[in-house]
Tab-separated table of C-alpha atoms and ligand atoms in Angstrom:
chain	number	residue	atom	x	y	z
A	29	GLN	CA	0.000	0.000	0.000
A	30	ALA	CA	1.256	3.447	-0.886
A	31	LYS	CA	2.409	5.621	1.956
A	32	HIS	CA	3.121	9.268	2.200
A	33	ASP	CA	4.613	10.273	5.494
A	34	GLY	CA	6.189	13.609	6.197
A	35	LYS	CA	7.331	16.454	4.015
A	36	ASN	CA	10.248	15.245	1.962
A	37	THR	CA	10.081	11.538	2.568
A	38	PHE	CA	9.001	9.443	-0.307
A	39	CYS	CA	8.011	5.870	0.305
A	40	LEU	CA	5.710	4.172	-2.090
A	41	TYR	CA	5.815	0.556	-1.073
A	42	ASP	CA	7.316	-1.900	1.406
A	43	SER	CA	9.816	-4.566	0.403
A	44	ASP	CA	7.156	-7.124	-0.498
A	45	MET	CA	7.527	-7.817	-4.253
A	46	ASP	CA	3.832	-8.344	-4.754
A	47	SER	CA	2.899	-5.005	-3.260
A	48	ARG	CA	5.716	-3.463	-5.261
A	49	ALA	CA	4.197	-4.720	-8.496
A	50	LYS	CA	0.774	-3.526	-7.386
A	51	ALA	CA	2.109	-0.097	-6.455
A	52	GLU	CA	3.799	0.215	-9.839
A	53	LYS	CA	0.609	-0.790	-11.606
A	54	GLN	CA	-1.260	1.853	-9.616
A	55	ILE	CA	1.354	4.461	-10.544
A	56	GLU	CA	0.856	3.529	-14.193
A	57	ILE	CA	-2.928	3.961	-13.905
A	58	ASP	CA	-2.565	7.261	-12.046
A	59	LEU	CA	0.042	8.528	-14.503
A	60	LYS	CA	-2.256	7.833	-17.423
A	61	LYS	CA	-4.823	10.120	-15.806
A	62	ALA	CA	-2.222	12.683	-14.763
A	63	ILE	CA	-1.158	13.202	-18.382
A	64	ASN	CA	-4.630	14.484	-19.206
A	65	GLN	CA	-4.986	16.585	-16.078
A	66	ASP	CA	-2.771	19.312	-14.697
A	67	GLU	CA	-0.698	17.210	-12.325
A	68	LEU	CA	2.438	17.234	-14.459
A	69	VAL	CA	4.527	20.379	-14.466
A	70	LEU	CA	7.909	21.291	-15.813
A	71	HIS	CA	10.489	22.893	-13.598
A	72	PHE	CA	13.410	24.731	-15.158
A	73	GLN	CA	17.057	24.823	-14.171
A	74	PRO	CA	19.293	27.554	-15.598
A	75	MET	CA	22.357	26.772	-17.716
A	76	LEU	CA	25.040	29.461	-17.532
A	77	ASP	CA	27.885	30.596	-19.737
A	78	THR	CA	31.060	29.817	-17.782
A	79	VAL	CA	32.822	32.996	-18.906
A	80	ASP	CA	30.239	35.750	-18.363
A	81	TYR	CA	27.536	33.895	-16.378
A	82	SER	CA	24.851	34.826	-18.889
A	83	VAL	CA	21.874	32.452	-18.871
A	84	LEU	CA	22.043	30.437	-22.094
A	85	GLY	CA	18.976	28.349	-21.476
A	86	ALA	CA	17.152	26.038	-19.149
A	87	GLU	CA	16.719	22.316	-18.752
A	88	ALA	CA	13.084	21.271	-18.418
A	89	LEU	CA	12.609	18.629	-15.704
A	90	ILE	CA	9.280	16.936	-15.152
A	91	ARG	CA	7.516	16.980	-11.771
A	92	TRP	CA	4.390	15.081	-10.835
A	93	GLN	CA	2.154	16.535	-8.175
A	94	HIS	CA	0.116	13.470	-7.232
A	95	PRO	CA	-3.191	14.388	-5.529
A	96	GLU	CA	-2.655	11.901	-2.675
A	97	LYS	CA	0.987	10.892	-2.727
A	98	GLY	CA	2.451	14.371	-3.100
A	99	MET	CA	5.424	15.220	-5.301
A	100	ILE	CA	6.714	12.116	-7.046
A	101	PRO	CA	10.270	12.472	-8.392
A	102	PRO	CA	11.024	11.577	-12.033
A	103	PHE	CA	13.523	8.840	-11.159
A	104	PHE	CA	10.537	6.974	-9.783
A	105	PHE	CA	7.851	7.306	-12.447
A	106	ILE	CA	9.911	7.726	-15.642
A	107	PRO	CA	11.287	4.160	-15.403
A	108	ILE	CA	7.753	2.842	-14.780
A	109	ALA	CA	6.434	4.769	-17.784
A	110	GLU	CA	9.354	3.409	-19.842
A	111	ASN	CA	7.985	-0.114	-19.368
A	112	SER	CA	5.066	0.607	-21.636
A	113	ASP	CA	3.845	2.900	-24.407
A	114	LEU	CA	2.720	5.233	-21.656
A	115	MET	CA	6.160	6.818	-22.000
A	116	LEU	CA	5.245	7.859	-25.538
A	117	ASP	CA	2.230	9.864	-24.382
A	118	LEU	CA	4.171	11.246	-21.448
A	119	GLY	CA	7.168	12.145	-23.608
A	120	GLN	CA	5.006	13.912	-26.175
A	121	LYS	CA	3.173	15.810	-23.449
A	122	ILE	CA	6.551	16.943	-22.038
A	123	LEU	CA	7.751	18.044	-25.496
A	124	GLU	CA	4.547	20.007	-26.070
A	125	MET	CA	4.689	21.695	-22.661
A	126	ALA	CA	8.367	22.570	-23.125
A	127	CYS	CA	7.813	24.009	-26.623
A	128	LEU	CA	4.879	26.134	-25.428
A	129	GLN	CA	6.995	27.556	-22.608
A	130	ALA	CA	9.962	28.083	-24.916
A	131	LYS	CA	7.652	30.015	-27.277
A	132	LYS	CA	6.659	32.330	-24.418
A	133	TRP	CA	10.338	33.015	-23.850
A	134	GLN	CA	10.831	33.531	-27.590
A	135	ASN	CA	8.019	36.121	-27.503
A	136	LYS	CA	9.632	37.861	-24.538
A	137	GLY	CA	12.704	38.291	-26.719
A	138	MET	CA	15.155	36.417	-24.515
A	139	PRO	CA	17.978	36.217	-27.094
A	140	TYR	CA	19.510	32.825	-27.944
A	141	PHE	CA	17.686	31.237	-25.042
A	142	ARG	CA	17.378	27.469	-25.436
A	143	THR	CA	15.043	25.077	-23.690
A	144	CYS	CA	16.474	21.581	-23.219
A	145	VAL	CA	14.184	18.583	-23.085
A	146	ASN	CA	15.099	15.081	-21.908
A	147	ILE	CA	14.091	12.400	-24.384
A	148	SER	CA	13.510	8.839	-23.217
A	149	ALA	CA	14.893	5.818	-25.066
A	150	ARG	CA	11.467	4.486	-25.945
A	151	GLN	CA	10.390	7.850	-27.321
A	152	PHE	CA	13.539	8.245	-29.409
A	153	GLN	CA	13.253	4.742	-30.871
A	154	THR	CA	9.819	5.181	-32.433
A	155	LYS	CA	9.523	5.681	-36.186
A	156	GLU	CA	7.365	8.731	-35.526
A	157	PHE	CA	9.883	10.491	-33.298
A	158	VAL	CA	11.003	13.130	-35.809
A	159	ASP	CA	7.394	13.821	-36.817
A	160	ASN	CA	6.383	14.109	-33.179
A	161	VAL	CA	9.091	16.683	-32.554
A	162	LYS	CA	7.977	18.639	-35.648
A	163	CYS	CA	4.420	18.472	-34.407
A	164	ALA	CA	5.338	19.908	-30.991
A	165	LEU	CA	7.383	22.691	-32.650
A	166	GLU	CA	4.618	23.582	-35.070
A	167	GLY	CA	1.931	23.387	-32.407
A	168	ALA	CA	3.827	26.013	-30.437
A	169	GLN	CA	5.117	27.943	-33.486
A	170	LEU	CA	8.535	27.663	-31.885
A	171	ASP	CA	11.768	28.540	-33.646
A	172	PRO	CA	13.633	25.172	-33.728
A	173	SER	CA	16.912	26.835	-32.746
A	174	ARG	CA	15.377	27.399	-29.314
A	175	LEU	CA	14.946	23.700	-28.694
A	176	GLU	CA	17.610	21.273	-27.540
A	177	LEU	CA	16.986	17.565	-27.124
A	178	GLU	CA	18.949	15.558	-24.564
A	179	ILE	CA	19.575	11.943	-25.397
A	180	THR	CA	21.900	9.455	-23.714
A	181	GLU	CA	24.742	7.335	-25.042
A	182	GLY	CA	22.652	4.178	-24.768
A	183	MET	CA	20.208	5.510	-27.358
A	184	VAL	CA	22.792	5.969	-30.092
A	185	ILE	CA	24.077	2.409	-30.108
A	186	GLY	CA	22.207	-0.215	-32.070
A	187	ASP	CA	20.730	0.571	-35.459
A	188	THR	CA	23.199	3.264	-36.309
A	189	ASP	CA	21.910	4.119	-39.791
A	190	ALA	CA	18.419	4.845	-38.537
A	191	VAL	CA	19.794	6.770	-35.559
A	192	ALA	CA	22.158	8.795	-37.752
A	193	ARG	CA	19.304	9.694	-40.090
A	194	LYS	CA	17.053	10.805	-37.245
A	195	LEU	CA	19.735	12.970	-35.677
A	196	GLU	CA	20.635	14.487	-39.033
A	197	ILE	CA	17.047	15.457	-39.819
A	198	LEU	CA	16.635	17.020	-36.385
A	199	ALA	CA	19.937	18.890	-36.718
A	200	ASP	CA	18.988	20.086	-40.225
A	201	MET	CA	15.767	21.477	-38.793
A	202	GLY	CA	17.946	23.657	-36.528
A	203	ILE	CA	17.402	21.745	-33.303
A	204	SER	CA	20.417	21.238	-31.006
A	205	LEU	CA	21.280	17.808	-29.699
A	206	ALA	CA	23.043	17.032	-26.448
A	207	ILE	CA	24.428	13.805	-25.023
A	208	ASP	CA	23.241	13.703	-21.403
A	209	ASP	CA	25.096	11.923	-18.564
A	210	PHE	CA	28.131	11.725	-20.843
A	211	GLY	CA	30.725	9.235	-19.647
A	212	THR	CA	28.352	6.872	-17.857
A	213	GLY	CA	27.192	4.799	-20.842
A	214	TYR	CA	28.991	1.786	-22.212
A	215	SER	CA	29.155	3.018	-25.764
A	216	SER	CA	32.117	3.604	-28.025
A	217	LEU	CA	33.003	7.162	-28.969
A	218	ALA	CA	32.722	6.494	-32.700
A	219	TYR	CA	29.176	7.826	-32.827
A	220	LEU	CA	30.448	11.309	-32.021
A	221	LYS	CA	32.044	11.695	-35.438
A	222	ARG	CA	29.210	9.937	-37.233
A	223	PHE	CA	26.249	11.697	-35.653
A	224	SER	CA	25.166	15.337	-35.594
A	225	VAL	CA	25.584	16.219	-31.926
A	226	HIS	CA	26.232	19.718	-30.555
A	227	GLN	CA	26.773	19.394	-26.849
A	228	LEU	CA	28.167	16.983	-24.249
A	229	LYS	CA	26.800	17.105	-20.715
A	230	ILE	CA	29.401	15.672	-18.321
A	231	ASP	CA	27.592	13.510	-15.808
A	232	GLN	CA	27.290	14.955	-12.321
A	233	SER	CA	29.046	11.912	-10.825
A	234	PHE	CA	32.327	13.234	-12.294
A	235	ILE	CA	31.715	16.789	-11.096
A	236	ARG	CA	30.769	15.902	-7.504
A	237	ASP	CA	34.335	15.227	-6.250
A	238	ILE	CA	36.206	17.113	-8.949
A	239	THR	CA	38.099	19.236	-6.426
A	240	GLU	CA	39.476	16.239	-4.463
A	241	ASP	CA	39.418	13.264	-6.807
A	242	HIS	CA	42.237	13.267	-9.311
A	243	ASP	CA	40.520	10.674	-11.553
A	244	ASP	CA	37.289	12.677	-11.785
A	245	ALA	CA	39.286	15.806	-12.614
A	246	ALA	CA	41.228	13.910	-15.292
A	247	ILE	CA	38.065	12.495	-16.876
A	248	THR	CA	36.416	15.929	-16.894
A	249	ASP	CA	39.523	17.382	-18.488
A	250	ALA	CA	39.526	14.699	-21.169
A	251	VAL	CA	35.823	15.167	-21.982
A	252	ILE	CA	36.278	18.930	-22.342
A	253	ARG	CA	39.245	18.444	-24.698
A	254	LEU	CA	37.446	15.756	-26.660
A	255	GLY	CA	34.345	17.919	-27.007
A	256	HIS	CA	36.327	20.955	-28.082
A	257	SER	CA	38.391	19.063	-30.658
A	258	LEU	CA	35.135	17.852	-32.190
A	259	GLY	CA	33.690	21.364	-32.140
A	260	LEU	CA	31.155	20.598	-29.413
A	261	SER	CA	30.159	22.679	-26.442
A	262	VAL	CA	30.640	21.026	-23.024
A	263	VAL	CA	28.296	21.369	-20.051
A	264	ALA	CA	29.057	20.433	-16.441
A	265	GLU	CA	26.014	19.144	-14.558
A	266	GLY	CA	25.606	19.069	-10.789
A	267	VAL	CA	27.794	22.090	-10.012
A	268	GLU	CA	27.274	22.751	-6.306
A	269	THR	CA	30.216	24.837	-5.081
A	270	GLU	CA	32.287	27.886	-6.030
A	271	GLU	CA	35.412	25.672	-5.989
A	272	GLN	CA	33.864	23.490	-8.679
A	273	VAL	CA	32.996	26.599	-10.712
A	274	GLN	CA	36.603	27.816	-10.563
A	275	ILE	CA	38.081	24.447	-11.557
A	276	LEU	CA	35.631	24.125	-14.457
A	277	ARG	CA	36.512	27.651	-15.622
A	278	GLN	CA	40.208	26.804	-15.558
A	279	LYS	CA	39.520	23.683	-17.581
A	280	GLY	CA	37.591	25.672	-20.184
A	281	CYS	CA	34.189	24.029	-19.662
A	282	ASP	CA	31.623	26.068	-21.618
A	283	VAL	CA	28.372	25.803	-19.655
A	284	LEU	CA	27.559	25.305	-15.966
A	285	GLN	CA	24.411	23.891	-14.401
A	286	GLY	CA	23.718	22.969	-10.780
A	287	TYR	CA	22.392	23.817	-7.352
A	288	HIS	CA	25.220	26.322	-6.845
A	289	PHE	CA	23.293	28.586	-9.207
A	290	SER	CA	19.768	27.299	-8.810
A	291	LYS	CA	17.670	24.206	-8.279
A	292	PRO	CA	15.092	23.447	-10.977
A	293	LEU	CA	12.276	25.975	-10.347
A	294	PRO	CA	8.618	26.458	-11.338
A	295	VAL	CA	8.406	28.843	-14.294
A	296	ASP	CA	7.518	32.015	-12.299
A	297	GLU	CA	10.334	31.475	-9.832
A	298	PHE	CA	12.697	30.652	-12.677
A	299	GLU	CA	11.916	33.941	-14.434
A	300	ASN	CA	12.414	35.878	-11.206
A	301	TRP	CA	15.685	34.083	-10.668
A	302	VAL	CA	16.875	35.117	-14.148
A	303	LEU	CA	15.924	38.771	-13.555
A	304	ALA	CA	17.751	38.871	-10.216
A	305	HIS	CA	20.735	37.031	-11.658
A	306	ASN	CA	21.053	39.401	-14.623
A	307	GLU	CA	20.814	42.421	-12.353
A	308	LYS	CA	23.505	41.052	-10.059
A	309	HIS	CA	25.857	40.418	-12.978
A	310	GLY	CA	25.016	43.600	-14.874
A	311	ILE	CA	23.638	41.680	-17.862
B	21	LIG	P1	19.147	14.491	-15.894
B	21	LIG	O1	18.523	14.805	-17.199
B	21	LIG	O2	20.585	14.161	-15.909
B	21	LIG	O3	18.844	15.774	-14.999
B	21	LIG	C1	19.677	16.267	-14.002
B	21	LIG	C2	19.188	15.907	-12.626
B	21	LIG	O4	20.115	16.379	-11.667
B	21	LIG	C3	17.855	16.548	-12.242
B	21	LIG	O5	17.186	15.664	-11.345
B	21	LIG	C4	18.305	17.784	-11.473
B	21	LIG	O6	17.330	18.284	-10.571
B	21	LIG	C5	19.493	17.241	-10.740
B	21	LIG	N1	20.452	18.272	-10.387
B	21	LIG	C6	20.676	19.461	-10.987
B	21	LIG	N2	21.664	20.142	-10.389
B	21	LIG	C7	22.083	19.362	-9.373
B	21	LIG	C8	23.100	19.537	-8.372
B	21	LIG	O7	23.803	20.524	-8.302
B	21	LIG	N3	23.261	18.507	-7.489
B	21	LIG	C9	22.500	17.374	-7.542
B	21	LIG	N4	22.726	16.434	-6.631
B	21	LIG	N5	21.531	17.197	-8.474
B	21	LIG	C10	21.340	18.180	-9.370
B	21	LIG	P2	15.651	15.289	-11.544
B	21	LIG	O8	14.870	16.491	-11.953
B	21	LIG	O9	15.225	14.542	-10.318
B	21	LIG	O10	15.685	14.311	-12.770
B	21	LIG	C11	16.350	13.088	-12.705
B	21	LIG	C12	16.394	12.413	-14.050
B	21	LIG	O11	15.075	12.066	-14.468
B	21	LIG	C13	16.959	13.295	-15.166
B	21	LIG	O12	18.369	13.273	-15.159
B	21	LIG	C14	16.371	12.618	-16.383
B	21	LIG	O13	17.130	11.482	-16.727
B	21	LIG	C15	15.006	12.172	-15.868
B	21	LIG	N6	14.012	13.188	-16.253
B	21	LIG	C16	13.654	14.336	-15.625
B	21	LIG	N7	12.730	15.006	-16.328
B	21	LIG	C17	12.498	14.281	-17.447
B	21	LIG	C18	11.663	14.447	-18.600
B	21	LIG	O14	10.951	15.469	-18.760
B	21	LIG	N8	11.690	13.461	-19.539
B	21	LIG	C19	12.481	12.354	-19.427
B	21	LIG	N9	12.470	11.433	-20.386
B	21	LIG	N10	13.305	12.176	-18.365
B	21	LIG	C20	13.313	13.125	-17.392
B	22	LIG	MG1	19.066	15.946	-18.734
B	23	LIG	MG1	22.303	14.294	-16.686
B	24	LIG	MG1	19.739	11.308	-16.831
């Protein structure tokens, strides 16, 4: 049986496998409803230029405000949705919401501001994926250069011809493509020269101990060099301290994202954060 005790605790089931399966089934049923109601919202986390701290864009991160269970984090329901075609509806809903918000920012004239959307494996693998992206862009009348799609290394292995074609069409439309959680997949690097990719996002597990752990610092260094030699921009995720900022600046990392600047925020709070940030930095 689902439990919700206390403010930030999140406990959906006990260790019993049967109740676990039941709880997951219930989540699936609830999620199906949530997609058609207003329980799903996007929060936005700023991505900053390492050199002048200007806000280059925001990553859209899904949040589910469940009427009884409270806020359910994505690491819990995304994997459940991924088990079925439910992820396709959810993924499309997220794309549509993100494009509509990005269009509002386009109308406000925020120059070069990109909205980054996480794409799930199941979503990316469908034949209709490119058409679905077009549909979300057209529905919102969004300039494609304001959209960035985040995929992971795992999604680009396999049927490489089909993957290459998809990425090329998206890139030709003017959409940016980023490899999320870079360095954690088990893929070869060959796809980087074959596929149209614009940005590498170094996984936060390498950034966390970058100031103390020589290996993490070396890997980060190598990813930045690799990215730059291929003409890609490199993002550090999970930046939490000023020391990390300084090290990443020294290493020439292009974009910074993390709690040190801001947590993912609801849209109103995000916009206020940007205003205050720009004022503080004279932008
Ligand atoms: P991700 O795409 O790698 O997103 C980064 C995660 O790191 C986010 O967690 C973000 O809140 C968190 N984060 C950001 N800065 C920091 C920091 O400084 N320190 C720490 N410890 N964490 C930080 P979140 O929002 O819980 O999302 C977790 C994962 O769930 C995402 O990882 C992504 O894989 C997935 N996800 C989230 N939203 C969506 C979505 O709309 N669609 C899909 N397909 N997946 C999503
Ligand atoms: Mg991401
Ligand atoms: Mg990531
Ligand atoms: Mg991830």
